[in-house]
Structure formats: structure tokens, C-alpha cells
Short mmCIF file of C-alpha atoms in Angstrom, two decimals:
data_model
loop_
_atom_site.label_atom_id
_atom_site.label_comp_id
_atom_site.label_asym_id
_atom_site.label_seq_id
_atom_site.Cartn_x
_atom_site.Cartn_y
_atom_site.Cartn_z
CA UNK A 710 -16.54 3.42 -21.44
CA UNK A 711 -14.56 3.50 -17.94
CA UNK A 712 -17.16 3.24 -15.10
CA UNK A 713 -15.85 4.40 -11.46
CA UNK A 714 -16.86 2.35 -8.16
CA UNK A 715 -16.32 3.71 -4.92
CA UNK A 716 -14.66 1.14 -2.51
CA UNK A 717 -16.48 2.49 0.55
CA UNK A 718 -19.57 2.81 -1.04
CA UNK A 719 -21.51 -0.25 -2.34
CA UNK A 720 -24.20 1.71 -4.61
CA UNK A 721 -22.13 3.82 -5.62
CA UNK A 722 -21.36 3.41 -9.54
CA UNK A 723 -20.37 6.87 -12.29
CA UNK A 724 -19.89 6.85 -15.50
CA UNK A 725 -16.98 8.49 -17.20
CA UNK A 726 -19.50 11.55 -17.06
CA UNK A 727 -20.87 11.19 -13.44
CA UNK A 728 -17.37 10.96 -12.29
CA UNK A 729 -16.25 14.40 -13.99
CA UNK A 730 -18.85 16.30 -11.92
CA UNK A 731 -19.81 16.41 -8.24
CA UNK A 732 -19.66 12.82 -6.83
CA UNK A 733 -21.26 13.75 -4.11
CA UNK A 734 -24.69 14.46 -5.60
CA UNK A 735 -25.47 10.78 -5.80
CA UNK A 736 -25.63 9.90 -1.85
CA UNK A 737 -25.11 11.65 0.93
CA UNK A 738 -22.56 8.96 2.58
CA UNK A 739 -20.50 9.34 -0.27
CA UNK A 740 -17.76 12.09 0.01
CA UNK A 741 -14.89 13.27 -2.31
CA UNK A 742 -12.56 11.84 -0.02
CA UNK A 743 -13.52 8.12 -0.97
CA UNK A 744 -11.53 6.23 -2.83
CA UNK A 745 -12.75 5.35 -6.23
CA UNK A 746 -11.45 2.44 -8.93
CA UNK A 747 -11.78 2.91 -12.70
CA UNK A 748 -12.99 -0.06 -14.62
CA UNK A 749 -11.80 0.04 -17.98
CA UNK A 750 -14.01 -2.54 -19.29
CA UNK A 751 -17.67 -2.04 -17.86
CA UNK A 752 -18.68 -5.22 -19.29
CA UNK A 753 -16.64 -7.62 -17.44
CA UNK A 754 -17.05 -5.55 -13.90
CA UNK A 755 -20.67 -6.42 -13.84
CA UNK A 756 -20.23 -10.21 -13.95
CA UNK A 757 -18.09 -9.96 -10.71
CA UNK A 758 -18.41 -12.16 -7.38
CA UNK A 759 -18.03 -8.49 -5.81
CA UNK A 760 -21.59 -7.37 -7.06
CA UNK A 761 -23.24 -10.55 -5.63
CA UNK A 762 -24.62 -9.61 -1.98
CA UNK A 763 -22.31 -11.28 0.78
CA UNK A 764 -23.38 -9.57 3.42
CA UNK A 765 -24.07 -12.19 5.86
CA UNK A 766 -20.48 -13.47 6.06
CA UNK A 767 -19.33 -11.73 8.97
CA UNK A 768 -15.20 -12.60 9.63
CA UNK A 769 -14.67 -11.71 13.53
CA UNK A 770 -11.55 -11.03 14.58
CA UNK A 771 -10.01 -10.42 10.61
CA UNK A 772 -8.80 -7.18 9.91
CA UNK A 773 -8.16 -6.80 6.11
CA UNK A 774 -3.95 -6.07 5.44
CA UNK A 775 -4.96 -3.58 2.78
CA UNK A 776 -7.97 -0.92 4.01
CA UNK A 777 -8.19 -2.35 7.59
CA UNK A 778 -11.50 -3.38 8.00
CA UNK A 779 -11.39 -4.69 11.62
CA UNK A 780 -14.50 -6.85 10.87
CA UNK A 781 -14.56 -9.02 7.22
CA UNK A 782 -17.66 -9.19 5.52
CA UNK A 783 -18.20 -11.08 2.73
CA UNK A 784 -15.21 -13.47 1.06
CA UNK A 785 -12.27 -13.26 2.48
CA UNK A 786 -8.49 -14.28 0.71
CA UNK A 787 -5.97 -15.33 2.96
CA UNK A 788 -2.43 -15.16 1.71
CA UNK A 789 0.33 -17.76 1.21
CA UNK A 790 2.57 -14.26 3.23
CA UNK A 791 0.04 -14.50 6.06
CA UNK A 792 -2.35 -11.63 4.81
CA UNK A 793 -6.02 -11.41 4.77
CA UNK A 794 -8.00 -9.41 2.29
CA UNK A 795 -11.47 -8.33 2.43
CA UNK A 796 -13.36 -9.28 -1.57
CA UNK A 797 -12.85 -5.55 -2.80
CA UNK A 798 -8.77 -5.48 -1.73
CA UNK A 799 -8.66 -8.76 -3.48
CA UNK A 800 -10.44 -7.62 -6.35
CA UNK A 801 -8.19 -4.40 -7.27
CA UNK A 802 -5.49 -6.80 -6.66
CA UNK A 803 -3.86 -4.89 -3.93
CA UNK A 804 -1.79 -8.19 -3.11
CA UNK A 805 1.25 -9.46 -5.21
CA UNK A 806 -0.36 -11.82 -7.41
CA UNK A 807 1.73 -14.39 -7.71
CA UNK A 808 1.06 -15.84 -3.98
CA UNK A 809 -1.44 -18.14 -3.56
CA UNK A 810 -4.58 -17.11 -1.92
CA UNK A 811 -7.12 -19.55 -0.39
CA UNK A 812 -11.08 -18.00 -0.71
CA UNK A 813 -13.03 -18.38 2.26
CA UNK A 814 -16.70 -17.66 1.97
CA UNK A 815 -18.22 -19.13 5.09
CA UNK A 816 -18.42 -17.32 8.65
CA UNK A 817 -15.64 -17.92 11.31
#
């Protein structure tokens, strides 16, 4: 079953169900206007490095290339092209994937 996680949102988690009706039922932070990814396979998602908190890695002066998060927290992926990602861009693979991206998962 397809399971929908909001990228703004970090408790924010619908089924193929929850998704179909008013999202914004389930907190009020979360609006309609957020973006949302569909996992396809539930299973895998909830083995992810993105679920594990991260939340005292604080990258100053990082802005992510993809959302533009002007302040990194948790991993960051720098690019072989110069790019940084924040650990949700890199997960929905907003970067071509054939660079090579270095992790970094300590502060700056």
C-alpha cells in the first residue's frame, strides 16, 4: 500500500486512505499546500536514515540547492556539481544520481 509523507512535516505520515481525505485533520501545522511524497513500498520507507532523529546536527551557513533551507539540520550531501542537500532532498533523489555525493553527519 502507497503511504504519503509530507516533506515539511516530520509526523506527518497517510495512508493511501488518509491521503484521499482532508490532510489537514491530522495537525494543525500541516496544510494542503505541503508537499507530499508517495512511497510505493511502505516497507522499505520505514527502515530509512530519514526516520532516525538528527535533529541536533545543525549546518550554519548551508542552504539546501533543492527546498532552500537556509539552515541544514540533520545529514547533509554535498555534490560532486557543488550542491548541498538537506537528508529529505537527498532522499527523493532530487539530485542527478549519477554524481557523487559525500554524507556529512557532524555539525559545521
Amino acid at each position: 500500500m502507497n503511504r504519503y509523507k509530507c516533506l515539511f512535516c516530520a509526523n506527518i505520515d497517510f495512508c493511501q486512505a488518509c491521503h484521499l481525505i482532508n490532510r489537514t485533520n491530522h495537525d494543525p501545522h500541516h496544510t494542503d499546500q505541503h508537499l507530499l511524497i508517495c512511497v510505493k513500498d511502505s516497507t522499505k520507507y520505514s527502515q530509512a536514515l530519514l526516520l532516525h532523529s538528527r535533529s541536533h546536527i545543525y549546518h550554519t551557513n548551508r542552504v539546501c540547492s533543492s527546498c532552500f533551507m537556509d539552515l541544514i539540520i540533520g545529514i547533509r550531501y554535498t555534490c560532486s556539481c557543488r550542491i548541498h542537500l538537506c537528508e529529505k532532498c537527498e532522499f527523493i533523489g532530487l539530485d542527478d544520481q549519477t554524481h557523487r555525493r559525500r554524507k556529512i553527519n557532524r555539525p559545521n
